[in-house]
Structures are given as structure tokens and as C-alpha cells.
PDB file of C-alpha atoms in Angstrom:
ATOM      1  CA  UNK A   9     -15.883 -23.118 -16.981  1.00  0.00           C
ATOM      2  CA  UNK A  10     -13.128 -21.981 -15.164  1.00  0.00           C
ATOM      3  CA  UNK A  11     -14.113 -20.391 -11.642  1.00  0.00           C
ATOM      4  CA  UNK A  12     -11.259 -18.489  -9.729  1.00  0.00           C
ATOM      5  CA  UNK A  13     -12.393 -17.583  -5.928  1.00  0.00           C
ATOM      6  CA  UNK A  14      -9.998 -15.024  -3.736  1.00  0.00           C
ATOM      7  CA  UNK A  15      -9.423 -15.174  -0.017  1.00  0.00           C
ATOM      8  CA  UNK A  16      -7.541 -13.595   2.959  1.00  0.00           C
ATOM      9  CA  UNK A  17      -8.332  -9.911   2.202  1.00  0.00           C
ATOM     10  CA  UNK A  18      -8.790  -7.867   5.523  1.00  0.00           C
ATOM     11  CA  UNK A  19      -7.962  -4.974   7.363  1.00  0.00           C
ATOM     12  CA  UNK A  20      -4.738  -4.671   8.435  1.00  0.00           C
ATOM     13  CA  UNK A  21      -2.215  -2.101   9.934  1.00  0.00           C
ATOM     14  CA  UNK A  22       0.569  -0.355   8.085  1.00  0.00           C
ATOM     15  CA  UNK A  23       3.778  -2.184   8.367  1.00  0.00           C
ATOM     16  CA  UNK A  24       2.020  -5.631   8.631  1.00  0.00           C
ATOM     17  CA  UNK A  25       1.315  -8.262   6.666  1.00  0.00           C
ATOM     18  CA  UNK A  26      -1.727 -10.416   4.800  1.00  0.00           C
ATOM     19  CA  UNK A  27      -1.133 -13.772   2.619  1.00  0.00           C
ATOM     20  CA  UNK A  28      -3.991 -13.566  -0.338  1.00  0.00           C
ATOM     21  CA  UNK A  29      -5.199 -17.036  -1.944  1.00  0.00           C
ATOM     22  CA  UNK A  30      -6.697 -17.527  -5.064  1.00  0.00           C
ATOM     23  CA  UNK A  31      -8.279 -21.346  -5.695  1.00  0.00           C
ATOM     24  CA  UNK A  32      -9.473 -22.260  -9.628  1.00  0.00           C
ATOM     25  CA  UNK A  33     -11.125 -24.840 -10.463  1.00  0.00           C
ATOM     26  CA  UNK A  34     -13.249 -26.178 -13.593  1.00  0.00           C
ATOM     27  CA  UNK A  35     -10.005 -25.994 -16.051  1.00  0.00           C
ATOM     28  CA  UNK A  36      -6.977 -26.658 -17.094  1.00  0.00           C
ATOM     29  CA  UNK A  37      -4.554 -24.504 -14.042  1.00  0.00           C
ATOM     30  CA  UNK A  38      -0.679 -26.118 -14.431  1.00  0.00           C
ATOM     31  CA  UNK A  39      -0.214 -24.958 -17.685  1.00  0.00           C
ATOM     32  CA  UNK A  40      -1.631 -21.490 -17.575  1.00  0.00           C
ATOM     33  CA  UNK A  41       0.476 -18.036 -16.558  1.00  0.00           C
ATOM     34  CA  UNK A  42      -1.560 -16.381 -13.641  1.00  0.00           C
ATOM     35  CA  UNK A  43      -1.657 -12.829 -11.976  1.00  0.00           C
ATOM     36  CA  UNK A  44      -2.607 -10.494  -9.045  1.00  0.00           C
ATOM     37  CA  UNK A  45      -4.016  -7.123 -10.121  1.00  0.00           C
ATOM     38  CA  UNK A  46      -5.729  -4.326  -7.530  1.00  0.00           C
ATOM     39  CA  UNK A  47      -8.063  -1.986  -8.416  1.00  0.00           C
ATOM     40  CA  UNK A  48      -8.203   1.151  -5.950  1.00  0.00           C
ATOM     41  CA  UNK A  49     -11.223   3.417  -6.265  1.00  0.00           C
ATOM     42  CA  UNK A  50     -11.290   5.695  -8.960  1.00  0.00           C
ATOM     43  CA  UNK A  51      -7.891   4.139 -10.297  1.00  0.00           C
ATOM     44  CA  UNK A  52      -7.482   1.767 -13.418  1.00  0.00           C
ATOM     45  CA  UNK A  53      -6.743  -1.815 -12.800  1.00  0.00           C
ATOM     46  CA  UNK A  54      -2.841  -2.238 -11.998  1.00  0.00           C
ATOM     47  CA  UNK A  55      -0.526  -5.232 -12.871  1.00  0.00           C
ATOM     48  CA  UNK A  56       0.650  -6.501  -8.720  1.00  0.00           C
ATOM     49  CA  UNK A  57       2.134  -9.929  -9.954  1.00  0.00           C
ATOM     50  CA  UNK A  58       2.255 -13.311 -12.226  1.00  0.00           C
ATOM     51  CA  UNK A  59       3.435 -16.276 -11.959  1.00  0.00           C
ATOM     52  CA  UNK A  60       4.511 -18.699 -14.947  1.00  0.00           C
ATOM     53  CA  UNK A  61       2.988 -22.202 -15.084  1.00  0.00           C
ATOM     54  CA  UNK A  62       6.233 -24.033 -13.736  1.00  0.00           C
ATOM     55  CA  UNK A  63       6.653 -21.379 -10.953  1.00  0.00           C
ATOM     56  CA  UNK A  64       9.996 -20.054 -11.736  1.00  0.00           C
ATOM     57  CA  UNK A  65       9.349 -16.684 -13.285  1.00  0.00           C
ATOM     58  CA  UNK A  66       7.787 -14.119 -11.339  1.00  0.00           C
ATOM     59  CA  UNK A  67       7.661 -10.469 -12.653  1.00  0.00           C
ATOM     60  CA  UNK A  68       6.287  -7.624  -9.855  1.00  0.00           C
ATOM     61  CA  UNK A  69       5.127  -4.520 -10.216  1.00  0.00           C
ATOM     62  CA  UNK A  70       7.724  -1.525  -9.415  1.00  0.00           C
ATOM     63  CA  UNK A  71       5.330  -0.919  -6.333  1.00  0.00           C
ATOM     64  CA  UNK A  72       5.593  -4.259  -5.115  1.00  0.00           C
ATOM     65  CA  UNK A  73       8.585  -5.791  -5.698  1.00  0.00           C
ATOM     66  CA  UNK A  74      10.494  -6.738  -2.627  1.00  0.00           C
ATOM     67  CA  UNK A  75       7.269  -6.494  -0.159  1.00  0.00           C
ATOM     68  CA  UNK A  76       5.255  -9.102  -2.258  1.00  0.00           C
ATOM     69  CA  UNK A  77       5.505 -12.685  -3.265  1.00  0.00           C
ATOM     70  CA  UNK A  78       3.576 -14.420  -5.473  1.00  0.00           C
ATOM     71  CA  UNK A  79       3.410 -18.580  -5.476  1.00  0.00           C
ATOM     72  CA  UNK A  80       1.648 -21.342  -7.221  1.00  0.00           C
ATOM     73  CA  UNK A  81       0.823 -24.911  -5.928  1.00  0.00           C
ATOM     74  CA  UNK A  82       0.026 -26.329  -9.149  1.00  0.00           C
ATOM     75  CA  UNK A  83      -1.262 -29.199  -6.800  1.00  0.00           C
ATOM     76  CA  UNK A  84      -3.794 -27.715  -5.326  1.00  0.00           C
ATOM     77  CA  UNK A  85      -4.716 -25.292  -8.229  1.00  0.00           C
ATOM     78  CA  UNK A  86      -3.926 -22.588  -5.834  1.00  0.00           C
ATOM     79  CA  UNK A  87      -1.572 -19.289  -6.199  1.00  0.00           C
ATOM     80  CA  UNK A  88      -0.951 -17.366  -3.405  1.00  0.00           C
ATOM     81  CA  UNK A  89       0.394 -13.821  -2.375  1.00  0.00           C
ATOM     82  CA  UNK A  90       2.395 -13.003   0.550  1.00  0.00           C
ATOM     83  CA  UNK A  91       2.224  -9.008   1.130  1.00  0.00           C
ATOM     84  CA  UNK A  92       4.718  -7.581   3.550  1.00  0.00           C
ATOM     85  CA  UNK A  93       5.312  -3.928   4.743  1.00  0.00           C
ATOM     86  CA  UNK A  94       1.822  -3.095   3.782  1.00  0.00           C
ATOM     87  CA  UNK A  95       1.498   0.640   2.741  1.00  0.00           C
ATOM     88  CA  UNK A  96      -1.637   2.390   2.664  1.00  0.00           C
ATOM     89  CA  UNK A  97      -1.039   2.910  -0.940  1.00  0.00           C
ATOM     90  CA  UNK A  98      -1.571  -0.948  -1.372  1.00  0.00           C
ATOM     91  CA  UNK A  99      -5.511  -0.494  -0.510  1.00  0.00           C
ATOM     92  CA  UNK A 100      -7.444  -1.765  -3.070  1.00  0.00           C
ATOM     93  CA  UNK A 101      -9.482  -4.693  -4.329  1.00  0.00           C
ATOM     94  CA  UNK A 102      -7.280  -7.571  -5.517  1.00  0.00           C
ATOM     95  CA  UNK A 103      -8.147  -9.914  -7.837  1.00  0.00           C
ATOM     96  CA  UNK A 104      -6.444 -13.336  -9.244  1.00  0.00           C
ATOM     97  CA  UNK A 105      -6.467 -13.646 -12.924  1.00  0.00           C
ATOM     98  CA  UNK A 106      -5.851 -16.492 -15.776  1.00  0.00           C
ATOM     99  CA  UNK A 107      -3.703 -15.980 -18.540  1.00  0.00           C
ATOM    100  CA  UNK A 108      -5.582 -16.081 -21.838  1.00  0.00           C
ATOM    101  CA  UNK A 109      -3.044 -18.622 -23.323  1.00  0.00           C
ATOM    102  CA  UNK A 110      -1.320 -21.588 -22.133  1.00  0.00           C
ATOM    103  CA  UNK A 111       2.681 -20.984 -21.291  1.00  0.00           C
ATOM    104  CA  UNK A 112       2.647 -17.322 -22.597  1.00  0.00           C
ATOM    105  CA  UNK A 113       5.564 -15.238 -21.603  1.00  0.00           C
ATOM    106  CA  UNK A 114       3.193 -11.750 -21.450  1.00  0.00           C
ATOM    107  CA  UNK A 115       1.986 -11.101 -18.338  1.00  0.00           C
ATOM    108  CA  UNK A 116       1.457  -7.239 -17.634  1.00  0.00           C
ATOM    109  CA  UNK A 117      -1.772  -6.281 -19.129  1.00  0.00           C
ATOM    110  CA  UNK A 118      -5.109  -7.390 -17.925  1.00  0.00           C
ATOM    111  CA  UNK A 119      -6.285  -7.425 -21.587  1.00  0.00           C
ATOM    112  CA  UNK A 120      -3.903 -10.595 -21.526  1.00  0.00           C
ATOM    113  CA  UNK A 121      -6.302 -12.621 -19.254  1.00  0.00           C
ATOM    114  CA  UNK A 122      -9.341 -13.991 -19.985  1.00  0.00           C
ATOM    115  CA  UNK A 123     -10.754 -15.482 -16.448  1.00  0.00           C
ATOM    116  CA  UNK A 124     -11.000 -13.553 -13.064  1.00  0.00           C
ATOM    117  CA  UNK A 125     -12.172 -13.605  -9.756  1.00  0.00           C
ATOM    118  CA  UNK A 126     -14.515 -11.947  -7.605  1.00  0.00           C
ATOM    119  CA  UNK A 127     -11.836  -9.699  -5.506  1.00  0.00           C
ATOM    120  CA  UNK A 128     -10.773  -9.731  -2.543  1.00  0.00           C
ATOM    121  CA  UNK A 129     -10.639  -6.449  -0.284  1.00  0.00           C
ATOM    122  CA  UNK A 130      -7.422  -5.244   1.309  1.00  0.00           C
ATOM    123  CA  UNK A 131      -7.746  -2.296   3.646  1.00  0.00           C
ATOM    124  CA  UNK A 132      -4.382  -1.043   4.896  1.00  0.00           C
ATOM    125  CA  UNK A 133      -4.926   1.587   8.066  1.00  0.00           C
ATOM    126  CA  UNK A 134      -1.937   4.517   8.850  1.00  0.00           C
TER     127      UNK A 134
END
């Protein structure tokens, strides 16, 4: 069974900056796609990030793209996300996901992955 577990959420100011980790373990991780998604309250659960299994593709969300970074260390089973120029906007809970199929090139939907974590909480204060 595949067990994803989020860290690094917090409370931080607008205009700073939080690193989010996600650890899996109890599977199969260097071959899989994997994502960031947030869920704000009252709001549907939004594509953030993914990351192919090699590293080298890495599609953002509009929102995101030039403030975050997502990573892999396939040696540690770990993907990470570096958020920078935090808006209040960006408040939500994130959560890491696993892509339902090995080496897929789909990433957006979270219909497309079948294990998540718990979520991580990311409070951004104006």
C-alpha cells in the first residue's frame, strides 16, 4: 500500500516563502508521474504542479508558474515544492498525489491519480 505523508505547511507572510515535502513509501515511486493540488475552502480541488518520473517535465498551474517549483528525489522517494512570493490567494490545503499509471504524460486532473496524502495546511497572512 502506497502511503504518501506531506510536510512544511505553516503560516507564513505574504511575499515569503515555504518549501512543502511529500515522502511515499510502500510502492513503486521512480516510475510514477506525481502532483501538488490545493484545496481552498469552499473551492474544488486545483491542479498546483507534477512532476514526471525522470524529473524533467514539470507542467504548473497558470497561478503558479514562476513562484513555484516542484522537484523529485527519486532517491529518497521524496518530491518537494518550493513556493515563492506567496499570495494570499495560495491559502489552501495542499496535498501530494500519485499518478494512477506508470510514465503517463497526463497530469492535470485529480481523477488521474489514484494515491494521496493527508494535506498539508498553508496559511498565507496580508
Amino acid at each position: 500500500q502506497v502511503q504518501l505523508v506531506e510536510s512544511g505547511g505553516g503560516l507564513v507572510q505574504a511575499g515569503g516563502s515555504l518549501r512543502l515535502s511529500c515522502a511515499a513509501s510502500g510502492g513503486d515511486f521512480s516510475s510514477y508521474p506525481m502532483g501538488w493540488f490545493r484545496q481552498a475552502p469552499g473551492k474544488e480541488r486545483e491542479f498546483v504542479a507534477a512532476v514526471s518520473p525522470s524529473g524533467s517535465t514539470t507542467p504548473y498551474a497558470d497561478s503558479v508558474s514562476g513562484r513555484f517549483t516542484i522537484s523529485r528525489d527519486n532517491a529518497k522517494n521524496t518530491i518537494y515544492l518550493q513556493m515563492n512570493r506567496l499570495k494570499p490567494e495560495d491559502m489552501a490545503v495542499y496535498f501530494c498525489a500519485r499518478r494512477g499509471r506508470p510514465f503517463s504524460t497526463q497530469y492535470l486532473s485529480h481523477t488521474l491519480y489514484d494515491y494521496w496524502g493527508q494535506g498539508t495546511q498553508v496559511t498565507v497572512s496580508s
